Amino acid sequence: MALSRRNCGVSHLEFEAGVAFLAGIVGLCVWLWRRNTPEALEQKLMQAEVRISQLRRKLAELQTIPKNVSRAEVRIWMDGAFDMMHYGHANAFRQGRLMGTHLVVGVNDDESIAYAKGPPLMSEIERHAMVESCKWVDEVVPRVPYVMSEEYLRWVIQRYHIDYVVHGDDPCIVDGRDVYESAQALGKYRTIPRTEGVSTTEIVGRMLLLSKDHHQVDGDGEAVVAGKALAPDQQQFGTWIRESKFMTTSRMLNLFSEGCSQPPADSRVVYVDGGWDMFHAGHVQFLRAARTFGDFLLVGVHNDTIVNHYRGSNFPIMNLNERVLSVLSCRFTGDVVINPPWHMTREMIAALKISAVVHGTTHDKNHDGGQDPYAVPKAMGIFHELNSEGTLTVDVIIDRIHANRERVDAKVAKKKLSEQDYYNYAMDSTHLMRALRLVAREAHRDPPSAFLSKDIVSCDLTHSRSFVVPVDAVCDI
């Protein structure tokens, strides 16, 4: 039976109101359903992630800016050689950037580096490109002297409106003088913790293990190292992991992922992949150019076993975690795919919504038995070959090291001694602070006459070094 006013026993106005109410309920249900579609929820999640990233940055700025400085803008200065720049340098930039709102980085010129510590392996242009590519760097100043005079430092402060000069807490001594003594004298010097477990010296040491003929292929297509055939486990897919003293934590990966997010809706996703070993200026040039093929750059980083299988010898120089951090620090990276398949598949392309696959004409030598890892994207018509701007590869860097082997060996040996002294000092300082806190607690609990007379506390902490500390300093802890 059809619904009518007569059947319901209601007035005309009541009937119309009821119909309008029901229509409103139906409309509300449709609106709620549309709001909660997977696409709509993904869009909201992406917006929330961006907002969370902004709030975290703001919170970090509020926590690190000194109270006596205006929060409108705090300009930070950092400088260095940044030869063979790695993720430890990038982490220093990240920490320095958090101390202010604008990070200016000076790159030392070749001449002053050569005088202070020997000629750099990378050119000024290459070192400048690496610093400029870091997403935490706002401005780069070229040809800065390795040791800044007080006059030069004052010019830098005035020219770039610098509030603080920042450097790692490891010593930087040239000719018996602290490189940053002028900044300290001006009261503008601040330190940040160095990234433990990584240094240029240690990385160069890994590369020195490779012979000049570090990776060849004989006439039969068999991988060889220094004229000898690789062991069977190096030619097959065995487990091969590059060891490192650096301890990668989820927190560090999260910090380096700042700015990464899902590709915006309907964006053109560009995919590139590689080992990205010894992340260098050639990689940066390629990523910058590859990004122009779309709206969002997705970078695949292959694991250690895959890289070693196709590259052989002691490759990769840096392990998967180190290489991921290096790629994440680059301002052209939208997001990273960790351990993607070497040979791309249709399922992978569909899952990641890839619109274009780009590969450079200059790349590390790989030997995969004639199989094409890009056969699928080529068949789909989405593959693009990019003419590389330069010829820099890991092999070129290794050749530079071997061409200067004697000098590099001596430099590495000297640097290792200074780094060991730093670690010994840091360890002794840690033990010292623990001992002083213990002494302070005992002193406040039951102060002996020695404390009352302001005597000296002596703590032998390492059996090789004694620290003599005034009691005033202890009681201030």
Coordinates of C-alpha atoms in Angstrom, one line a residue:
M1 CA 0.0 0.0 0.0
A2 CA 1.4 3.4 -0.9
L3 CA 2.3 5.8 1.8
S4 CA 0.0 8.9 2.2
R5 CA -1.1 11.4 4.7
R6 CA -4.5 9.7 5.0
N7 CA -3.0 6.3 5.9
C8 CA -0.6 7.9 8.4
G9 CA -3.2 10.1 10.0
V10 CA -0.9 13.1 10.0
S11 CA -1.3 16.7 8.7
H12 CA 0.2 17.9 5.5
L13 CA 2.9 19.9 7.3
E14 CA 3.9 16.9 9.5
F15 CA 4.1 14.6 6.4
E16 CA 6.4 17.0 4.5
A17 CA 8.5 17.5 7.6
G18 CA 8.9 13.7 8.0
V19 CA 9.9 13.3 4.3
A20 CA 12.4 16.1 4.6
F21 CA 13.8 14.5 7.8
L22 CA 14.2 11.1 6.1
A23 CA 15.9 12.7 3.1
G24 CA 18.3 14.5 5.5
I25 CA 19.2 11.2 7.2
V26 CA 19.8 9.5 3.9
G27 CA 22.0 12.5 2.7
L28 CA 23.9 12.5 6.0
C29 CA 24.6 8.7 5.6
V30 CA 25.8 9.2 2.0
W31 CA 28.1 12.2 3.1
L32 CA 29.5 10.1 6.0
W33 CA 30.2 7.2 3.7
R34 CA 32.0 9.4 1.2
R35 CA 34.1 10.9 3.9
N36 CA 35.3 7.5 5.1
T37 CA 36.3 6.0 1.8
P38 CA 39.9 4.6 1.7
E39 CA 41.0 7.5 -0.6
A40 CA 39.5 10.1 1.7
L41 CA 41.1 8.6 4.8
E42 CA 44.5 8.3 3.0
Q43 CA 44.3 12.0 2.2
K44 CA 43.5 12.9 5.8
L45 CA 46.3 10.7 7.1
M46 CA 48.7 12.4 4.7
Q47 CA 47.6 15.8 5.9
A48 CA 48.0 14.7 9.5
E49 CA 51.5 13.4 8.9
V50 CA 52.5 16.7 7.4
R51 CA 51.0 18.6 10.3
I52 CA 52.8 16.3 12.9
S53 CA 56.1 16.9 11.1
Q54 CA 55.6 20.6 11.3
L55 CA 54.7 20.5 15.0
R56 CA 57.7 18.4 15.8
R57 CA 60.0 20.8 14.1
K58 CA 58.3 23.7 15.9
L59 CA 58.7 21.9 19.3
A60 CA 62.3 21.2 18.6
E61 CA 62.9 24.9 17.8
L62 CA 61.3 26.1 21.0
Q63 CA 63.3 23.6 23.0
T64 CA 66.7 24.5 21.5
I65 CA 66.6 28.3 21.0
P66 CA 68.3 30.1 23.9
K67 CA 65.9 32.1 26.0
N68 CA 67.8 35.4 25.6
V69 CA 67.5 35.3 21.8
S70 CA 64.4 36.4 19.8
R71 CA 62.5 33.5 18.3
A72 CA 61.8 35.4 15.1
E73 CA 65.0 34.1 13.5
V74 CA 68.2 32.4 14.8
R75 CA 70.9 32.0 12.2
I76 CA 73.4 29.2 12.6
W77 CA 76.8 28.9 11.0
M78 CA 78.6 25.7 10.4
D79 CA 81.7 25.1 8.2
G80 CA 84.1 22.4 7.2
A81 CA 85.8 20.5 4.4
F82 CA 83.0 17.9 4.0
D83 CA 85.3 15.7 1.9
M84 CA 83.5 12.5 1.1
M85 CA 80.4 13.8 2.9
H86 CA 78.4 11.1 4.7
Y87 CA 75.3 10.7 6.8
G88 CA 77.3 11.8 9.9
H89 CA 77.8 15.2 8.3
A90 CA 74.1 15.3 7.5
N91 CA 73.2 14.5 11.1
A92 CA 75.4 17.3 12.2
F93 CA 73.5 19.7 9.9
R94 CA 70.3 18.3 11.3
Q95 CA 71.4 19.0 14.9
G96 CA 72.8 22.5 13.9
R97 CA 69.5 23.4 12.2
L98 CA 67.6 22.6 15.3
M99 CA 69.6 25.1 17.2
G100 CA 68.1 27.9 15.1
T101 CA 65.8 28.7 12.2
H102 CA 68.3 29.2 9.4
L103 CA 71.4 27.1 8.7
V104 CA 74.3 28.7 6.7
V105 CA 77.1 26.3 5.8
G106 CA 80.6 27.3 4.7
V107 CA 82.6 24.9 2.5
N108 CA 86.3 25.2 2.8
D109 CA 88.5 25.9 -0.2
D110 CA 90.9 23.3 -1.6
E111 CA 94.0 25.4 -0.8
S112 CA 93.3 25.9 2.9
I113 CA 92.3 22.2 3.3
A114 CA 95.6 21.1 1.6
Y115 CA 97.6 23.3 4.0
A116 CA 95.8 22.1 7.2
K117 CA 95.3 18.4 6.5
G118 CA 96.3 17.5 2.9
P119 CA 94.5 17.8 -0.4
P120 CA 90.9 16.7 -0.4
L121 CA 89.8 13.7 -2.5
M122 CA 86.6 15.5 -3.8
S123 CA 86.7 18.8 -5.7
E124 CA 85.2 22.0 -4.4
I125 CA 82.3 21.7 -6.9
E126 CA 81.6 18.1 -5.7
R127 CA 81.8 19.0 -2.0
H128 CA 79.6 22.1 -2.5
A129 CA 77.0 20.1 -4.4
M130 CA 76.8 17.5 -1.6
V131 CA 76.3 20.2 1.1
E132 CA 73.8 22.0 -1.0
S133 CA 71.7 18.8 -1.5
C134 CA 71.2 18.3 2.3
K135 CA 67.6 19.1 3.2
W136 CA 68.6 20.7 6.5
V137 CA 70.9 23.3 4.8
D138 CA 69.4 26.6 3.9
E139 CA 72.4 28.4 2.4
V140 CA 75.9 27.5 1.3
V141 CA 78.9 29.8 1.3
P142 CA 81.8 28.6 -1.0
R143 CA 85.6 29.0 -0.5
V144 CA 85.6 29.5 3.3
P145 CA 89.1 29.2 4.8
Y146 CA 89.7 26.1 6.9
V147 CA 90.9 28.3 9.8
M148 CA 88.9 31.5 10.2
S149 CA 90.7 34.5 11.5
E150 CA 88.9 36.7 14.0
E151 CA 88.6 39.4 11.2
Y152 CA 87.1 36.9 8.8
L153 CA 84.7 35.5 11.5
R154 CA 83.5 39.0 12.3
W155 CA 82.8 39.5 8.6
V156 CA 80.9 36.3 8.4
I157 CA 78.8 37.2 11.4
Q158 CA 78.0 40.6 10.0
R159 CA 77.5 39.5 6.4
Y160 CA 75.2 36.5 7.1
H161 CA 73.7 37.8 10.4
I162 CA 75.0 34.8 12.4
D163 CA 73.9 34.3 15.9
Y164 CA 75.9 31.1 16.7
V165 CA 78.8 29.2 15.3
V166 CA 78.2 25.5 15.7
H167 CA 80.6 22.5 15.5
G168 CA 80.9 19.0 16.8
D169 CA 82.2 18.4 20.3
D170 CA 85.4 16.7 19.0
P171 CA 88.5 18.9 19.0
C172 CA 89.6 20.6 15.8
I173 CA 93.3 21.6 16.2
V174 CA 95.6 23.1 13.5
D175 CA 99.2 24.1 14.4
G176 CA 98.4 23.7 18.0
R177 CA 95.5 26.1 18.0
D178 CA 91.7 25.5 18.2
V179 CA 90.2 26.4 14.8
Y180 CA 87.2 27.9 16.6
E181 CA 89.0 29.9 19.3
S182 CA 87.9 33.2 17.8
A183 CA 84.2 32.2 17.9
Q184 CA 84.7 31.0 21.5
A185 CA 86.2 34.4 22.4
L186 CA 83.2 36.2 21.0
G187 CA 80.9 34.0 23.1
K188 CA 79.1 32.7 20.0
Y189 CA 80.4 29.1 19.9
R190 CA 78.1 26.1 20.6
T191 CA 78.8 22.4 20.2
I192 CA 76.7 19.4 19.2
P193 CA 77.4 15.7 19.8
R194 CA 79.2 14.0 17.0
T195 CA 77.6 11.0 15.4
E196 CA 79.2 8.0 17.0
G197 CA 80.4 5.1 14.9
V198 CA 81.0 6.9 11.7
S199 CA 83.8 9.1 10.3
T200 CA 85.5 9.8 7.0
T201 CA 88.6 8.1 8.3
E202 CA 86.8 4.9 9.1
I203 CA 85.0 4.9 5.7
V204 CA 88.3 5.5 3.8
G205 CA 89.7 2.6 5.8
R206 CA 87.0 0.3 4.4
M207 CA 87.8 1.5 0.8
L208 CA 91.5 0.9 1.3
L209 CA 90.7 -2.8 1.8
L210 CA 89.8 -2.9 -1.9
S211 CA 92.6 -3.5 -4.4
K212 CA 93.1 -1.4 -7.5
D213 CA 91.5 -4.2 -9.5
H214 CA 88.7 -4.4 -7.0
H215 CA 86.1 -5.7 -9.4
Q216 CA 86.6 -7.3 -12.8
V217 CA 84.9 -9.8 -15.0
D218 CA 87.0 -12.3 -16.9
G219 CA 86.4 -13.5 -20.5
D220 CA 83.9 -16.1 -19.3
G221 CA 81.8 -13.6 -17.4
E222 CA 83.0 -14.8 -14.0
A223 CA 83.4 -12.2 -11.3
V224 CA 87.0 -11.8 -10.1
V225 CA 88.7 -9.8 -7.3
A226 CA 92.3 -8.7 -7.8
G227 CA 92.8 -11.3 -10.5
K228 CA 91.2 -14.2 -8.5
A229 CA 87.8 -15.7 -8.9
L230 CA 85.3 -14.8 -6.2
A231 CA 84.4 -17.5 -3.7
P232 CA 81.2 -19.4 -4.5
D233 CA 79.3 -17.8 -1.7
Q234 CA 80.1 -14.4 -3.2
Q235 CA 78.8 -15.4 -6.6
Q236 CA 75.5 -16.8 -5.3
F237 CA 72.8 -15.2 -3.2
G238 CA 74.3 -15.9 0.2
T239 CA 74.0 -13.7 3.2
W240 CA 76.4 -10.8 2.9
I241 CA 76.2 -7.8 5.3
R242 CA 78.6 -4.9 5.6
E243 CA 79.6 -4.5 9.2
S244 CA 79.6 -1.0 10.7
K245 CA 80.3 0.5 14.1
F246 CA 77.3 2.8 13.6
M247 CA 74.3 1.6 15.5
T248 CA 71.1 2.5 13.5
T249 CA 68.0 3.0 15.7
S250 CA 64.4 3.5 14.7
R251 CA 64.6 7.0 16.2
M252 CA 67.5 7.9 13.9
L253 CA 65.6 6.6 10.8
N254 CA 62.6 8.6 12.0
L255 CA 64.6 11.8 12.4
F256 CA 66.1 11.4 8.9
S257 CA 62.6 10.7 7.5
E258 CA 61.6 14.3 8.3
G259 CA 59.6 15.6 5.3
C260 CA 58.9 12.2 3.8
S261 CA 55.2 11.4 3.2
Q262 CA 52.9 9.5 0.8
P263 CA 52.8 10.9 -2.7
P264 CA 49.9 13.4 -3.1
A265 CA 46.7 12.1 -4.7
D266 CA 46.9 11.9 -8.5
S267 CA 50.6 12.8 -8.5
R268 CA 53.1 11.4 -11.0
V269 CA 55.4 9.1 -9.0
V270 CA 59.0 8.7 -10.4
Y271 CA 60.9 5.6 -9.3
V272 CA 64.7 5.2 -9.3
D273 CA 66.8 2.5 -7.7
G274 CA 70.4 1.6 -6.9
G275 CA 72.9 0.8 -4.3
W276 CA 73.7 4.5 -3.7
D277 CA 77.0 3.4 -2.2
M278 CA 79.2 6.2 -0.9
F279 CA 76.4 8.6 -1.7
H280 CA 78.1 11.3 -3.8
A281 CA 77.7 14.3 -6.1
G282 CA 77.0 12.1 -9.1
H283 CA 74.0 10.6 -7.3
V284 CA 72.8 14.1 -6.3
Q285 CA 72.9 15.3 -9.9
F286 CA 71.0 12.2 -11.1
L287 CA 68.2 12.5 -8.4
R288 CA 67.8 16.2 -9.2
A289 CA 67.3 15.5 -12.9
A290 CA 65.1 12.4 -12.3
R291 CA 62.7 14.3 -10.1
T292 CA 61.8 16.5 -13.1
F293 CA 60.1 13.5 -14.8
G294 CA 57.2 13.8 -12.3
D295 CA 55.9 15.2 -9.0
F296 CA 57.3 12.8 -6.4
L297 CA 60.6 10.9 -6.4
L298 CA 60.6 7.5 -4.9
V299 CA 64.1 6.0 -4.3
G300 CA 64.8 2.3 -4.0
V301 CA 67.8 1.2 -1.9
H302 CA 69.0 -2.4 -2.5
N303 CA 70.2 -4.5 0.4
D304 CA 73.8 -5.5 1.1
T305 CA 73.4 -9.1 -0.3
I306 CA 71.9 -7.9 -3.5
V307 CA 74.6 -5.2 -4.1
N308 CA 77.4 -7.6 -3.2
H309 CA 76.0 -10.3 -5.6
Y310 CA 75.9 -8.0 -8.6
R311 CA 79.0 -5.9 -7.7
G312 CA 81.2 -8.5 -6.0
S313 CA 84.4 -7.9 -4.0
N314 CA 83.9 -5.9 -0.7
F315 CA 80.9 -3.9 -2.0
P316 CA 78.9 -2.2 -0.7
I317 CA 81.3 0.0 1.2
M318 CA 78.5 1.2 3.4
N319 CA 75.7 -1.0 4.7
L320 CA 72.0 -0.8 4.0
N321 CA 71.1 1.4 7.0
E322 CA 73.9 3.8 6.2
R323 CA 72.9 4.1 2.6
V324 CA 69.3 4.6 3.5
L325 CA 70.2 7.5 5.8
S326 CA 72.3 9.1 3.1
V327 CA 69.5 9.0 0.6
L328 CA 67.0 10.3 3.1
S329 CA 69.1 13.3 3.8
C330 CA 68.9 14.4 0.2
R331 CA 66.4 17.2 -0.4
F332 CA 65.2 15.6 -3.7
T333 CA 64.1 12.4 -2.1
G334 CA 60.3 12.1 -1.5
D335 CA 60.5 8.7 0.2
V336 CA 62.6 5.6 0.2
V337 CA 61.8 2.0 -0.6
I338 CA 64.1 -0.2 1.5
N339 CA 65.2 -3.5 -0.1
P340 CA 63.1 -3.4 -3.3
P341 CA 63.4 -6.3 -5.8
W342 CA 66.4 -6.0 -8.2
H343 CA 64.2 -6.9 -11.2
M344 CA 61.1 -4.8 -11.2
T345 CA 57.7 -6.4 -11.5
R346 CA 54.2 -5.3 -12.6
E347 CA 52.9 -6.0 -9.0
M348 CA 55.6 -3.6 -7.6
I349 CA 54.8 -0.9 -10.1
A350 CA 51.0 -1.2 -9.3
A351 CA 51.5 -1.2 -5.5
L352 CA 53.7 1.9 -5.5
K353 CA 51.6 3.6 -8.2
I354 CA 54.8 4.3 -10.3
S355 CA 54.3 6.4 -13.4
A356 CA 57.9 6.6 -14.6
V357 CA 61.1 4.6 -14.0
V358 CA 64.3 6.5 -14.7
H359 CA 67.9 5.1 -15.0
G360 CA 71.1 7.0 -15.7
T361 CA 73.7 6.4 -18.4
T362 CA 76.5 6.7 -15.8
H363 CA 76.2 4.1 -13.1
D364 CA 78.3 1.5 -11.1
K365 CA 79.2 -1.6 -13.0
N366 CA 76.8 -4.5 -12.4
H367 CA 77.0 -8.0 -13.7
D368 CA 73.7 -9.8 -13.8
G369 CA 74.3 -12.3 -16.6
G370 CA 72.6 -10.3 -19.3
Q371 CA 69.2 -10.1 -17.5
D372 CA 67.6 -6.7 -17.7
P373 CA 66.2 -5.5 -14.3
Y374 CA 64.0 -2.9 -16.2
A375 CA 62.5 -5.3 -18.7
V376 CA 59.0 -4.8 -17.3
P377 CA 58.9 -1.0 -17.2
K378 CA 60.3 -0.9 -20.7
A379 CA 57.5 -3.2 -21.9
M380 CA 55.0 -1.0 -20.2
G381 CA 56.5 2.1 -21.9
I382 CA 57.3 4.0 -18.7
F383 CA 61.1 3.6 -18.7
H384 CA 63.3 6.6 -19.3
E385 CA 67.1 6.7 -19.7
L386 CA 68.7 9.9 -18.4
N387 CA 71.9 11.2 -19.8
S388 CA 74.0 11.7 -16.7
E389 CA 75.7 15.1 -16.3
G390 CA 78.9 13.6 -14.8
T391 CA 81.1 10.5 -14.7
L392 CA 81.6 10.2 -10.9
T393 CA 81.0 6.7 -9.5
V394 CA 82.2 4.7 -6.5
D395 CA 84.9 3.2 -8.7
V396 CA 86.2 6.7 -9.6
I397 CA 86.4 7.6 -5.9
I398 CA 88.2 4.3 -5.1
D399 CA 90.7 5.0 -7.9
R400 CA 91.4 8.4 -6.5
I401 CA 92.2 6.9 -3.1
H402 CA 94.5 4.3 -4.7
A403 CA 96.2 7.0 -6.7
N404 CA 97.1 8.7 -3.5
R405 CA 97.5 5.5 -1.4
E406 CA 100.7 6.5 0.5
R407 CA 99.4 9.9 1.5
V408 CA 95.9 8.6 2.4
D409 CA 97.4 5.7 4.5
A410 CA 99.5 8.2 6.5
K411 CA 96.5 10.6 6.9
V412 CA 94.2 7.8 8.0
A413 CA 96.7 6.5 10.6
K414 CA 97.2 10.0 12.0
K415 CA 93.5 10.7 12.1
K416 CA 92.8 7.3 13.8
L417 CA 95.1 8.3 16.6
S418 CA 93.4 11.6 17.2
E419 CA 90.0 10.0 17.0
Q420 CA 91.1 7.4 19.6
D421 CA 92.3 10.2 21.8
Y422 CA 88.9 11.8 21.5
Y423 CA 87.0 8.6 22.4
N424 CA 89.3 8.1 25.3
Y425 CA 88.7 11.6 26.5
A426 CA 84.9 11.2 26.0
M427 CA 84.9 7.9 27.9
D428 CA 87.1 9.4 30.7
S429 CA 84.7 12.4 30.9
T430 CA 81.7 10.1 31.2
H431 CA 83.3 8.2 34.1
L432 CA 84.4 11.5 35.7
M433 CA 80.8 12.9 35.7
R434 CA 79.5 9.7 37.2
A435 CA 82.1 9.8 39.9
L436 CA 81.5 13.5 40.6
R437 CA 77.7 12.9 41.0
L438 CA 78.4 10.1 43.4
V439 CA 80.8 12.3 45.4
A440 CA 78.3 15.1 45.4
R441 CA 75.6 12.9 46.8
E442 CA 77.9 11.7 49.5
A443 CA 79.0 15.2 50.3
H444 CA 75.4 16.5 50.7
R445 CA 74.4 13.5 52.8
D446 CA 77.3 13.8 55.3
P447 CA 79.9 16.4 54.4
P448 CA 83.3 15.5 55.8
S449 CA 85.8 18.0 57.0
A450 CA 87.7 17.8 53.7
F451 CA 84.7 19.3 52.0
L452 CA 84.2 22.0 54.6
S453 CA 87.8 23.1 54.2
K454 CA 87.4 23.2 50.4
D455 CA 90.1 20.6 49.8
I456 CA 90.6 18.9 46.4
V457 CA 89.0 15.7 45.3
S458 CA 91.2 13.4 43.2
C459 CA 89.5 10.6 41.2
D460 CA 91.6 7.9 39.5
L461 CA 89.0 6.6 37.1
T462 CA 90.8 4.7 34.3
H463 CA 94.0 3.5 36.0
S464 CA 95.8 5.6 33.4
R465 CA 94.6 9.1 34.1
S466 CA 93.8 11.1 37.3
F467 CA 91.4 14.0 37.5
V468 CA 91.8 16.7 40.1
V469 CA 88.6 18.6 40.6
P470 CA 87.9 21.5 43.0
V471 CA 85.1 20.7 45.5
D472 CA 83.3 23.9 44.4
A473 CA 82.8 22.2 41.0
V474 CA 81.5 19.0 42.6
C475 CA 79.0 20.8 44.8
D476 CA 77.6 22.6 41.8
I477 CA 76.6 19.4 40.0

